[in-house]
Amino acid sequence: EAGVVQSPRYKIIEKKQPVAFWCNPISGHNTLYWYLQNLGQGPELLIRYENEEAVDDSQLPKDRFSAERLKGVDSTLKIQPAELGDSAVYLCASSFEGTGVGEQFFGPGTRLTVL
Amino acid sequence: DAKTTQPPSMDCAEGRAANLPCNHSTISGNEYVYWYRQIHSQGPQYIIHGLKNNETNEMASLIITEDRKSSTLILPHATLRDTAVYYCIVRDTGKLIFGQGTTLQVKP
């Protein structure tokens, strides 16, 4: 079974430029998560989707960050414009939340460097 | 904020059992304890979870105290590949709130 796929794995951009990350979850998983992980810290949730609906985006900085999950499958996370402090690893995870205690499967992440 | 407290680092000899403690004194009755680990440059990997009873799978065992205020993850025979950051998480309304975890260094 294929795991969570993320691309690109690495991205280097200059500040004020836009950037987008893509995630393909495990087939059949209805819930998708985007996390931000700063160096030496645990991942922090940015947004959680159940199917197409964003059910928790309270930690997403909406002035520059946006996300979408078209057709309840793939998802894209965008930053526009990027700032130096956005340098981090962006992780995507998915789960099947049939019982509410589903195991989350994480992708390898996209490491963003903003210069 | 994370609801758990873990030691920042631990060492373990290869082949020995690694016992990773976690305090979660404010856990509520319907919250599960989850353990994930993160090997360098990879995404977190699920290990095990439990509610009240002790749990065991092919990776590890989870021992939860009777009052549920603490738990211990046991890796029975640690290998060098078990070197990672281990996160103990009390799951809150579908959300995993990670703390800083315990960095486990398995030494030959």
PDB file of N, CA and C in Angstrom, chain A residues 75-109:
ATOM      1  N   SER A  75      -4.591  17.431  -1.646  1.00  0.00           N
ATOM      2  CA  SER A  75      -4.664  18.735  -1.011  1.00  0.00           C
ATOM      3  C   SER A  75      -3.443  19.560  -1.377  1.00  0.00           C
ATOM      4  N   THR A  76      -3.648  20.872  -1.387  1.00  0.00           N
ATOM      5  CA  THR A  76      -2.562  21.821  -1.634  1.00  0.00           C
ATOM      6  C   THR A  76      -2.532  22.844  -0.518  1.00  0.00           C
ATOM      7  N   LEU A  77      -1.352  23.132  -0.024  1.00  0.00           N
ATOM      8  CA  LEU A  77      -1.128  24.189   0.965  1.00  0.00           C
ATOM      9  C   LEU A  77      -0.277  25.263   0.301  1.00  0.00           C
ATOM     10  N   LYS A  78      -0.749  26.503   0.390  1.00  0.00           N
ATOM     11  CA  LYS A  78      -0.040  27.602  -0.266  1.00  0.00           C
ATOM     12  C   LYS A  78       0.353  28.678   0.738  1.00  0.00           C
ATOM     13  N   ILE A  79       1.487  29.293   0.464  1.00  0.00           N
ATOM     14  CA  ILE A  79       1.935  30.451   1.244  1.00  0.00           C
ATOM     15  C   ILE A  79       2.215  31.572   0.247  1.00  0.00           C
ATOM     16  N   GLN A  80       1.578  32.727   0.499  1.00  0.00           N
ATOM     17  CA  GLN A  80       1.801  33.863  -0.380  1.00  0.00           C
ATOM     18  C   GLN A  80       1.551  35.159   0.367  1.00  0.00           C
ATOM     19  N   PRO A  81       2.556  35.981   0.565  1.00  0.00           N
ATOM     20  CA  PRO A  81       3.960  35.756   0.244  1.00  0.00           C
ATOM     21  C   PRO A  81       4.687  35.075   1.393  1.00  0.00           C
ATOM     22  N   ALA A  82       5.766  34.361   1.074  1.00  0.00           N
ATOM     23  CA  ALA A  82       6.526  33.680   2.114  1.00  0.00           C
ATOM     24  C   ALA A  82       7.405  34.670   2.875  1.00  0.00           C
ATOM     25  N   GLU A  83       7.572  34.389   4.161  1.00  0.00           N
ATOM     26  CA  GLU A  83       8.441  35.174   5.018  1.00  0.00           C
ATOM     27  C   GLU A  83       9.579  34.286   5.539  1.00  0.00           C
ATOM     28  N   LEU A  84      10.631  34.927   6.028  1.00  0.00           N
ATOM     29  CA  LEU A  84      11.787  34.179   6.512  1.00  0.00           C
ATOM     30  C   LEU A  84      11.383  33.165   7.593  1.00  0.00           C
ATOM     31  N   GLY A  85      10.440  33.552   8.440  1.00  0.00           N
ATOM     32  CA  GLY A  85      10.007  32.691   9.537  1.00  0.00           C
ATOM     33  C   GLY A  85       9.199  31.488   9.107  1.00  0.00           C
ATOM     34  N   ASP A  86       8.876  31.406   7.829  1.00  0.00           N
ATOM     35  CA  ASP A  86       8.123  30.247   7.335  1.00  0.00           C
ATOM     36  C   ASP A  86       9.029  29.063   7.039  1.00  0.00           C
ATOM     37  N   SER A  87      10.317  29.253   7.142  1.00  0.00           N
ATOM     38  CA  SER A  87      11.246  28.146   6.928  1.00  0.00           C
ATOM     39  C   SER A  87      10.981  27.059   7.960  1.00  0.00           C
ATOM     40  N   ALA A  88      10.639  25.864   7.478  1.00  0.00           N
ATOM     41  CA  ALA A  88      10.229  24.774   8.361  1.00  0.00           C
ATOM     42  C   ALA A  88       9.964  23.547   7.492  1.00  0.00           C
ATOM     43  N   VAL A  89       9.570  22.465   8.146  1.00  0.00           N
ATOM     44  CA  VAL A  89       9.096  21.282   7.425  1.00  0.00           C
ATOM     45  C   VAL A  89       7.576  21.259   7.491  1.00  0.00           C
ATOM     46  N   TYR A  90       6.958  21.062   6.340  1.00  0.00           N
ATOM     47  CA  TYR A  90       5.502  21.000   6.262  1.00  0.00           C
ATOM     48  C   TYR A  90       5.115  19.544   6.027  1.00  0.00           C
ATOM     49  N   LEU A  91       4.372  19.007   6.985  1.00  0.00           N
ATOM     50  CA  LEU A  91       4.000  17.594   6.978  1.00  0.00           C
ATOM     51  C   LEU A  91       2.524  17.432   6.643  1.00  0.00           C
ATOM     52  N   CYS A  92       2.238  16.450   5.840  1.00  0.00           N
ATOM     53  CA  CYS A  92       0.856  16.067   5.559  1.00  0.00           C
ATOM     54  C   CYS A  92       0.605  14.698   6.180  1.00  0.00           C
ATOM     55  N   ALA A  93      -0.567  14.496   6.713  1.00  0.00           N
ATOM     56  CA  ALA A  93      -0.942  13.207   7.283  1.00  0.00           C
ATOM     57  C   ALA A  93      -2.374  12.886   6.886  1.00  0.00           C
ATOM     58  N   SER A  94      -2.709  11.610   6.914  1.00  0.00           N
ATOM     59  CA  SER A  94      -4.090  11.215   6.636  1.00  0.00           C
ATOM     60  C   SER A  94      -4.509  10.097   7.568  1.00  0.00           C
ATOM     61  N   SER A  95      -5.809   9.961   7.721  1.00  0.00           N
ATOM     62  CA  SER A  95      -6.340   8.896   8.566  1.00  0.00           C
ATOM     63  C   SER A  95      -7.753   8.570   8.119  1.00  0.00           C
ATOM     64  N   PHE A  96      -8.218   7.384   8.556  1.00  0.00           N
ATOM     65  CA  PHE A  96      -9.614   7.039   8.365  1.00  0.00           C
ATOM     66  C   PHE A  96     -10.284   7.181   9.707  1.00  0.00           C
ATOM     67  N   GLU A  97     -11.163   8.143   9.812  1.00  0.00           N
ATOM     68  CA  GLU A  97     -11.748   8.483  11.108  1.00  0.00           C
ATOM     69  C   GLU A  97     -13.130   7.882  11.267  1.00  0.00           C
ATOM     70  N   GLY A  98     -13.226   6.594  10.995  1.00  0.00           N
ATOM     71  CA  GLY A  98     -14.527   5.955  11.155  1.00  0.00           C
ATOM     72  C   GLY A  98     -14.964   5.881  12.601  1.00  0.00           C
ATOM     73  N   THR A  99     -13.997   5.663  13.491  1.00  0.00           N
ATOM     74  CA  THR A  99     -14.342   5.504  14.905  1.00  0.00           C
ATOM     75  C   THR A  99     -13.863   6.668  15.741  1.00  0.00           C
ATOM     76  N   GLY A 100     -13.195   7.626  15.126  1.00  0.00           N
ATOM     77  CA  GLY A 100     -12.711   8.781  15.871  1.00  0.00           C
ATOM     78  C   GLY A 100     -11.372   8.584  16.539  1.00  0.00           C
ATOM     79  N   VAL A 101     -10.759   7.436  16.401  1.00  0.00           N
ATOM     80  CA  VAL A 101      -9.450   7.224  17.010  1.00  0.00           C
ATOM     81  C   VAL A 101      -8.471   6.670  15.990  1.00  0.00           C
ATOM     82  N   GLY A 102      -8.640   7.088  14.755  1.00  0.00           N
ATOM     83  CA  GLY A 102      -7.808   6.576  13.688  1.00  0.00           C
ATOM     84  C   GLY A 102      -6.349   6.967  13.810  1.00  0.00           C
ATOM     85  N   GLU A 103      -5.506   6.024  13.439  1.00  0.00           N
ATOM     86  CA  GLU A 103      -4.068   6.265  13.387  1.00  0.00           C
ATOM     87  C   GLU A 103      -3.768   7.216  12.243  1.00  0.00           C
ATOM     88  N   GLN A 104      -2.910   8.196  12.492  1.00  0.00           N
ATOM     89  CA  GLN A 104      -2.517   9.129  11.445  1.00  0.00           C
ATOM     90  C   GLN A 104      -1.233   8.638  10.789  1.00  0.00           C
ATOM     91  N   PHE A 105      -1.247   8.649   9.472  1.00  0.00           N
ATOM     92  CA  PHE A 105      -0.080   8.269   8.698  1.00  0.00           C
ATOM     93  C   PHE A 105       0.523   9.543   8.110  1.00  0.00           C
ATOM     94  N   PHE A 106       1.809   9.725   8.329  1.00  0.00           N
ATOM     95  CA  PHE A 106       2.471  10.944   7.894  1.00  0.00           C
ATOM     96  C   PHE A 106       3.284  10.715   6.624  1.00  0.00           C
ATOM     97  N   GLY A 107       3.332  11.758   5.801  1.00  0.00           N
ATOM     98  CA  GLY A 107       4.237  11.772   4.684  1.00  0.00           C
ATOM     99  C   GLY A 107       5.629  12.191   5.134  1.00  0.00           C
ATOM    100  N   PRO A 108       6.581  12.228   4.206  1.00  0.00           N
ATOM    101  CA  PRO A 108       7.963  12.558   4.560  1.00  0.00           C
ATOM    102  C   PRO A 108       8.187  14.043   4.802  1.00  0.00           C
ATOM    103  N   GLY A 109       7.224  14.866   4.358  1.00  0.00           N
ATOM    104  CA  GLY A 109       7.347  16.297   4.576  1.00  0.00           C
ATOM    105  C   GLY A 109       8.024  17.032   3.429  1.00  0.00           C
TER     106      GLY A 109
END
